[in-house]
mmCIF file of C-alpha atoms and ligand atoms in Angstrom:
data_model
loop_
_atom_site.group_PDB
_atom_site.id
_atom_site.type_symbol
_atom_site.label_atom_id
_atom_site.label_comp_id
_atom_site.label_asym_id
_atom_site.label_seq_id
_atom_site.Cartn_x
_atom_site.Cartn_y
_atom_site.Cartn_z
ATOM 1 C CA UNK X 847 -16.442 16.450 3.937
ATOM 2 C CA UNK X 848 -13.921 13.682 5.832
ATOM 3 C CA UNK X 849 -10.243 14.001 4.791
ATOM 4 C CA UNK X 850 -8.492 10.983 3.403
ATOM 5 C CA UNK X 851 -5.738 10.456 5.073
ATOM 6 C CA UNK X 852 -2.850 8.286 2.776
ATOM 7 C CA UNK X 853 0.210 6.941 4.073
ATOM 8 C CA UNK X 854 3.007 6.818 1.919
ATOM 9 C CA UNK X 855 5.718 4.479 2.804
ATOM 10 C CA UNK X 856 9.224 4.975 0.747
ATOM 11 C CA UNK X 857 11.239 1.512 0.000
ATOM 12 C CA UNK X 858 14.827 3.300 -0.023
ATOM 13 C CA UNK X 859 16.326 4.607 2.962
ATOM 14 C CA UNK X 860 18.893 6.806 1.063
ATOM 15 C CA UNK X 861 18.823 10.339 1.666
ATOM 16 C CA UNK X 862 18.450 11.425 -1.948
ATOM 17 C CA UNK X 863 16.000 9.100 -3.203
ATOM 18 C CA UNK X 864 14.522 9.541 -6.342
ATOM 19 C CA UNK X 865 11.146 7.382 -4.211
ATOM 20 C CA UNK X 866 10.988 9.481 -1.777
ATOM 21 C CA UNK X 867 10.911 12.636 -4.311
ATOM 22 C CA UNK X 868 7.865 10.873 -5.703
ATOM 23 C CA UNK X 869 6.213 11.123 -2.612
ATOM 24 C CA UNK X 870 6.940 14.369 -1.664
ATOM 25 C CA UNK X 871 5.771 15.713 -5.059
ATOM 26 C CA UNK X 872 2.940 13.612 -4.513
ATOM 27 C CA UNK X 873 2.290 15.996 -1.607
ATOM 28 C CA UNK X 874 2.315 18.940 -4.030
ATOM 29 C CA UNK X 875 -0.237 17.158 -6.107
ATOM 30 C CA UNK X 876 -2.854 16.260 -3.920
ATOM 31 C CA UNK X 877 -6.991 16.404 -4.845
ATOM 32 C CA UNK X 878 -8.636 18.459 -1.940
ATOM 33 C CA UNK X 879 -9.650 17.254 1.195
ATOM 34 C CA UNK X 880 -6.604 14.913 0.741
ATOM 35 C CA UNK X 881 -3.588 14.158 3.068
ATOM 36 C CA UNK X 882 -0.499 12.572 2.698
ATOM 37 C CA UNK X 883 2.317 11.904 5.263
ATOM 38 C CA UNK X 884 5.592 9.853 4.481
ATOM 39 C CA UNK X 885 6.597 7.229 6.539
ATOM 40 C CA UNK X 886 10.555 5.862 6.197
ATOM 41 C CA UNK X 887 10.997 2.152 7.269
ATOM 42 C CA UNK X 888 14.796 3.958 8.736
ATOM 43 C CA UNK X 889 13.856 3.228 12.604
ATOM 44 C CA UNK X 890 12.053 -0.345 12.098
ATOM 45 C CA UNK X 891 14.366 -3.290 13.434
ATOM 46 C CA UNK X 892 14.581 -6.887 11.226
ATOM 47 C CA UNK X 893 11.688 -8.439 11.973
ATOM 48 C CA UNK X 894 12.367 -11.737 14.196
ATOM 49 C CA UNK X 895 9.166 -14.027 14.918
ATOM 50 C CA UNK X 896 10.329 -14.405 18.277
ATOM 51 C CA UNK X 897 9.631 -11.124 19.188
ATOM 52 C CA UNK X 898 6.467 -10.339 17.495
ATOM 53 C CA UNK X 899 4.617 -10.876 20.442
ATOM 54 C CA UNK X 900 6.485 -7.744 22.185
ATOM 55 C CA UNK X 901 6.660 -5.208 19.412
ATOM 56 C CA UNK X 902 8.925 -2.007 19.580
ATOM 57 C CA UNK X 903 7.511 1.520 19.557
ATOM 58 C CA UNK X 904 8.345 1.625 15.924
ATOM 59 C CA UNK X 905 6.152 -0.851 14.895
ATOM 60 C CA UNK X 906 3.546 -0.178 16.730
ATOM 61 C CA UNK X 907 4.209 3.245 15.265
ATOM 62 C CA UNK X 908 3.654 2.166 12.032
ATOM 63 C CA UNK X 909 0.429 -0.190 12.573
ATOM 64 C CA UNK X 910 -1.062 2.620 14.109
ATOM 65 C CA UNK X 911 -0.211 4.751 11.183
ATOM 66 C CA UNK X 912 -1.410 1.915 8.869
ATOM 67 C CA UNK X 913 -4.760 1.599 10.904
ATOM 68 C CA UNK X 914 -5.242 5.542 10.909
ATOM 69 C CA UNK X 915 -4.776 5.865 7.103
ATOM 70 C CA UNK X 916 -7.602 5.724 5.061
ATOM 71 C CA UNK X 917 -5.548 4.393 2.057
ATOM 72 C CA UNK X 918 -1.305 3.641 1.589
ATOM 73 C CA UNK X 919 0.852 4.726 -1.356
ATOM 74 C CA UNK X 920 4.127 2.779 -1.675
ATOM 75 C CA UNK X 921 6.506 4.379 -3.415
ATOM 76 C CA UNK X 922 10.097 1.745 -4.024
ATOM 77 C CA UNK X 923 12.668 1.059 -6.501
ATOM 78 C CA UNK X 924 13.088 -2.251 -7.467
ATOM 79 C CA UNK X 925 16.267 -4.121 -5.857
ATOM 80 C CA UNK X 926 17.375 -6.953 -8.247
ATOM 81 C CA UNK X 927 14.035 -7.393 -9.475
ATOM 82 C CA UNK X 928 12.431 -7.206 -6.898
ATOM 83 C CA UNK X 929 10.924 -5.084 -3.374
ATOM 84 C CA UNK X 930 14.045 -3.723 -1.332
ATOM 85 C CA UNK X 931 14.240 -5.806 1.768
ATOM 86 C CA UNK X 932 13.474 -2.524 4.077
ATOM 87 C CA UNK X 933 10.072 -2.584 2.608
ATOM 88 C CA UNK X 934 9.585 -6.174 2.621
ATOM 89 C CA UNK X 935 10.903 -6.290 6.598
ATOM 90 C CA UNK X 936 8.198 -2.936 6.678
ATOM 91 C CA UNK X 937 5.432 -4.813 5.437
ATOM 92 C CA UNK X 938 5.993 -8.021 7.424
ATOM 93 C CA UNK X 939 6.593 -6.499 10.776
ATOM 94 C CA UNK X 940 3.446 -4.672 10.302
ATOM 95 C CA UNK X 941 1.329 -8.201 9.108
ATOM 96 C CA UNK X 942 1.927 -9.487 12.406
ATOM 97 C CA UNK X 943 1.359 -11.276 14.835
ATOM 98 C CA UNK X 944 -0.762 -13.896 12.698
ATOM 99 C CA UNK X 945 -4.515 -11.985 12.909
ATOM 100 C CA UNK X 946 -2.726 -9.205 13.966
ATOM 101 C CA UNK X 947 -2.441 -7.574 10.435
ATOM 102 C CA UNK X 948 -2.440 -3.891 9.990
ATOM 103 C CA UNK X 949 -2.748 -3.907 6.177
ATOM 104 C CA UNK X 950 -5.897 -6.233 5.906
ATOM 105 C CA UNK X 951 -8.812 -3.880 3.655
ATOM 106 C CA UNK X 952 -6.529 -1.027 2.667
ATOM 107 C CA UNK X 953 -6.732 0.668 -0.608
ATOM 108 C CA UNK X 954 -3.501 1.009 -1.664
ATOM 109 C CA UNK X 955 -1.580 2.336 -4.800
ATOM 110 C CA UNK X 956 2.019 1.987 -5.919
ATOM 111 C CA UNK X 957 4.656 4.390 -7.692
ATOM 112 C CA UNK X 958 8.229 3.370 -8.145
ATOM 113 C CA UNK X 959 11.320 5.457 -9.839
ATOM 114 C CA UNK X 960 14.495 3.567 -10.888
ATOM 115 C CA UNK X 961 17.374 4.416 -13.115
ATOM 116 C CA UNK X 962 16.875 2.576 -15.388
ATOM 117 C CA UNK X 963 14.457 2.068 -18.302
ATOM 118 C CA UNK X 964 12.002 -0.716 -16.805
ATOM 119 C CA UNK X 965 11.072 1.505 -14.189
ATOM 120 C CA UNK X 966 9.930 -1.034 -11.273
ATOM 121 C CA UNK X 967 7.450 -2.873 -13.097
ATOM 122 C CA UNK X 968 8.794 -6.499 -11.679
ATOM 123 C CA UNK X 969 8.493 -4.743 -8.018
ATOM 124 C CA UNK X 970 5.524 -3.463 -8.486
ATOM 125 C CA UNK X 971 3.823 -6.813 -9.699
ATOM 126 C CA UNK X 972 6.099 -8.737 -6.714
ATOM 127 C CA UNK X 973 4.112 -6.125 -4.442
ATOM 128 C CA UNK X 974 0.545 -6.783 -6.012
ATOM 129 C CA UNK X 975 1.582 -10.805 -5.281
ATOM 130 C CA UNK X 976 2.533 -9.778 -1.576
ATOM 131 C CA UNK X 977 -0.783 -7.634 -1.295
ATOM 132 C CA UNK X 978 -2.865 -10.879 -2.294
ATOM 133 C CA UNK X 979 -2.181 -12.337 1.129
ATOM 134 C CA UNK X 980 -2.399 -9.145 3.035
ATOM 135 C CA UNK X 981 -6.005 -8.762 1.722
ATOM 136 C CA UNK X 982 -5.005 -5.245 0.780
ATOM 137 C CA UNK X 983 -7.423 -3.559 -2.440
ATOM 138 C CA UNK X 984 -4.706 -2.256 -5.029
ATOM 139 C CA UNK X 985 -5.750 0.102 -7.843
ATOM 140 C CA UNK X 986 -4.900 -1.466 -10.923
ATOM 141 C CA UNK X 987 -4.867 2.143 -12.978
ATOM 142 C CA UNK X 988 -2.799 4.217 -13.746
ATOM 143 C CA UNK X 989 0.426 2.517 -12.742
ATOM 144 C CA UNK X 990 3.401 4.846 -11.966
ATOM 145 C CA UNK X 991 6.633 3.574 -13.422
ATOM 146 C CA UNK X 992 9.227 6.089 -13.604
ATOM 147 C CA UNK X 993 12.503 5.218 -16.062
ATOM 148 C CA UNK X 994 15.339 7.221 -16.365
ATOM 149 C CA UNK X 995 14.813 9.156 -12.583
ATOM 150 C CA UNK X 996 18.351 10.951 -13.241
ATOM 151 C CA UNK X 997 16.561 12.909 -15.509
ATOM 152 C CA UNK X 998 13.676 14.030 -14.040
ATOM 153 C CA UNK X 999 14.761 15.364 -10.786
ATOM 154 C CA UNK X 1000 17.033 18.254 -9.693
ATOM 155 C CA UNK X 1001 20.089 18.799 -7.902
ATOM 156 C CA UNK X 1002 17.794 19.215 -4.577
ATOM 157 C CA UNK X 1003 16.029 15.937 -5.081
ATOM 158 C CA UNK X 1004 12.770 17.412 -6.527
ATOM 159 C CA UNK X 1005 10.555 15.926 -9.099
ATOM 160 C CA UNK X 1006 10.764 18.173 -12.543
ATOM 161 C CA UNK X 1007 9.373 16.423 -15.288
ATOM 162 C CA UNK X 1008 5.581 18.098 -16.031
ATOM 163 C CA UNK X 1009 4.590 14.408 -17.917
ATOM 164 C CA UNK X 1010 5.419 12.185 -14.358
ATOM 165 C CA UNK X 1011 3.831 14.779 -12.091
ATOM 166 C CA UNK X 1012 0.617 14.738 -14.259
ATOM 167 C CA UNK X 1013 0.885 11.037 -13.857
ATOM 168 C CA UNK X 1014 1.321 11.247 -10.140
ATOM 169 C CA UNK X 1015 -1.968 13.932 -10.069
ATOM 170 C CA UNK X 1016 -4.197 11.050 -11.910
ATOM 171 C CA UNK X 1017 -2.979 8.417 -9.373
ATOM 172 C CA UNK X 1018 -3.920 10.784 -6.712
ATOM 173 C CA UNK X 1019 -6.915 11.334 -7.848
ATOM 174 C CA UNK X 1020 -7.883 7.584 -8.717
ATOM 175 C CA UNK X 1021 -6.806 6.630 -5.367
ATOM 176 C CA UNK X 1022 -8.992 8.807 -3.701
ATOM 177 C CA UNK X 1023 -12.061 7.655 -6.197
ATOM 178 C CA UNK X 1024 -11.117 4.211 -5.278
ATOM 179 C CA UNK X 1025 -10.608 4.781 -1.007
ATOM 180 C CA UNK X 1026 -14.092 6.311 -1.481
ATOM 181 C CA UNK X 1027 -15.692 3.406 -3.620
ATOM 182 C CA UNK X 1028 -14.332 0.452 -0.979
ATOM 183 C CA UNK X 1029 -15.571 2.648 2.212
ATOM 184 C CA UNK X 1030 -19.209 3.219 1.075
ATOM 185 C CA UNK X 1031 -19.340 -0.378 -0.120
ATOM 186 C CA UNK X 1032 -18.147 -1.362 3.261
ATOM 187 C CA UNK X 1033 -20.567 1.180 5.148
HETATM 188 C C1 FNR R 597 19.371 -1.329 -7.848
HETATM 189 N N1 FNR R 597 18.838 -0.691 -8.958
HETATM 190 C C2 FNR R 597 17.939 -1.373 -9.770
HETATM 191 N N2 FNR R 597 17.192 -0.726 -10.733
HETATM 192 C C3 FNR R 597 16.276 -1.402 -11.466
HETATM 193 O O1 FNR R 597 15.602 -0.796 -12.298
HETATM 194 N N3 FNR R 597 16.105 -2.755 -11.301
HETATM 195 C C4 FNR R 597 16.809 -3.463 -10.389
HETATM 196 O O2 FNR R 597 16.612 -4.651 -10.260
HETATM 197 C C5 FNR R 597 17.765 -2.764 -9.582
HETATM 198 N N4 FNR R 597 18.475 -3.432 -8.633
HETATM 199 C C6 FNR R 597 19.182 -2.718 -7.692
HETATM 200 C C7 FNR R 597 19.698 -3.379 -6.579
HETATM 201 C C8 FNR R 597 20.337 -2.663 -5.593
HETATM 202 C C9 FNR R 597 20.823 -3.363 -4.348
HETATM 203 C C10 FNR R 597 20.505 -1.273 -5.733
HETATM 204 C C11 FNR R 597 21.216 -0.455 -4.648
HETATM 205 C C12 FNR R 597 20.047 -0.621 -6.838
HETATM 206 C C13 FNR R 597 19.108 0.734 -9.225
HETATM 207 C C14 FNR R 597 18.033 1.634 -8.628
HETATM 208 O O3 FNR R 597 17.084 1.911 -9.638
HETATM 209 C C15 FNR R 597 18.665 2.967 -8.151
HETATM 210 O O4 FNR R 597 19.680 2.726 -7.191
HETATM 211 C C16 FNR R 597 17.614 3.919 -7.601
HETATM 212 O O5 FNR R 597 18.213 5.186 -7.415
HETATM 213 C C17 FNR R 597 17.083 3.425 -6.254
HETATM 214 O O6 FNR R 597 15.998 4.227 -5.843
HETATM 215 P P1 FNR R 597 16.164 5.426 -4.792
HETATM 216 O O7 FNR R 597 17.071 4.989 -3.667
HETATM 217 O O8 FNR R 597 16.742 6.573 -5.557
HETATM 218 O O9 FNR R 597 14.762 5.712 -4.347
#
């Protein structure tokens, strides 16, 4: 049976991020025949349009990542309201040039963690608007919006709470279902 291979890109570059604790739980959590690796938009530059016709090794990094994966899993926090500019600059380097995208016909989920109680739901729906023109697939269910991320993670930046991970293990799983669905509709 072919493994899925899902990229998971983390929106916060700081070292203790309750996102990228997400993700690495999510690695815990994963339905067989499954792979995740984590990419960190840390080595990207800004994008400038003037030099997306000579692209560095880091984004050409990350298209080939994007092209390799069978489905991507963001995983942000929401920055006033919104997707942190390191993921935005993330997505847009790797949308161009113009025909150029890397994203176009990728499932895709989303999972965010904030501290407080709305738990990324206005990035998350600011990312399904963004995916529109990408022509990416999200899967609409379950969403993974994680309040209060003080409280579910330990001292070494691991993911505790039983009722997120559980969460997590369904999104996993209907990820997977859905990766599956597009590629023999597509075959
Ligand atoms: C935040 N934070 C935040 N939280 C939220 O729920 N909604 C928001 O709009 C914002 N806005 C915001 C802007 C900026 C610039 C920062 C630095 C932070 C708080 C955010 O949830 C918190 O810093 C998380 O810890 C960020 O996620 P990571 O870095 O732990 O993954």
């Amino acid at each position: 049976m072919k493994t899925i291979k899902i990229l998971g890109i983390v929106g916060s570059l700081r070292k203790d991020s309750y996102n990228l604790a997400l993700l690495k739980a999510a690695q815990n959590l994963l339905p067989p025949n499954t792979e995740l690796e984590i990419f960190s938009p840390a080595k990207l530059p800004l994008f400038d349009q003037d030099g997306e016709m000579q692209p560095t090794p880091a984004v050409i990094d990350l298209k080939n990542k994007i092209r390799n994966a069978d489905a991507i899993l963001f995983s942000s926090p929401e920055y006033n309201y919104s997707i942190p500019g390191v993921l935005k600059n993330a997505i847009d380097l790797a949308s161009r040039p113009y025909g150029d995208s890397a994203w176009a016909g990728k499932p895709a989920a989303i999972m965010g963690a904030s501290i407080g109680n709305v738990a990324t739901a206005r990035m998350q729906y600011h990312l399904r608007q963004v995916m529109v023109f990408l022509d990416m697939h999200p899967l609409n269910r379950p969403e993974v919006m994680v309040a209060m991320a003080q409280n579910k993670t330990n001292e070494n930046g691991e993911l505790t709470d039983d009722e997120t991970k559980t969460k997590i293990s369904e999104m996993l799983v209907a990820l997977v279902d859905w990766t599956k669905k597009l590629a023999s509709l597509s075959a």
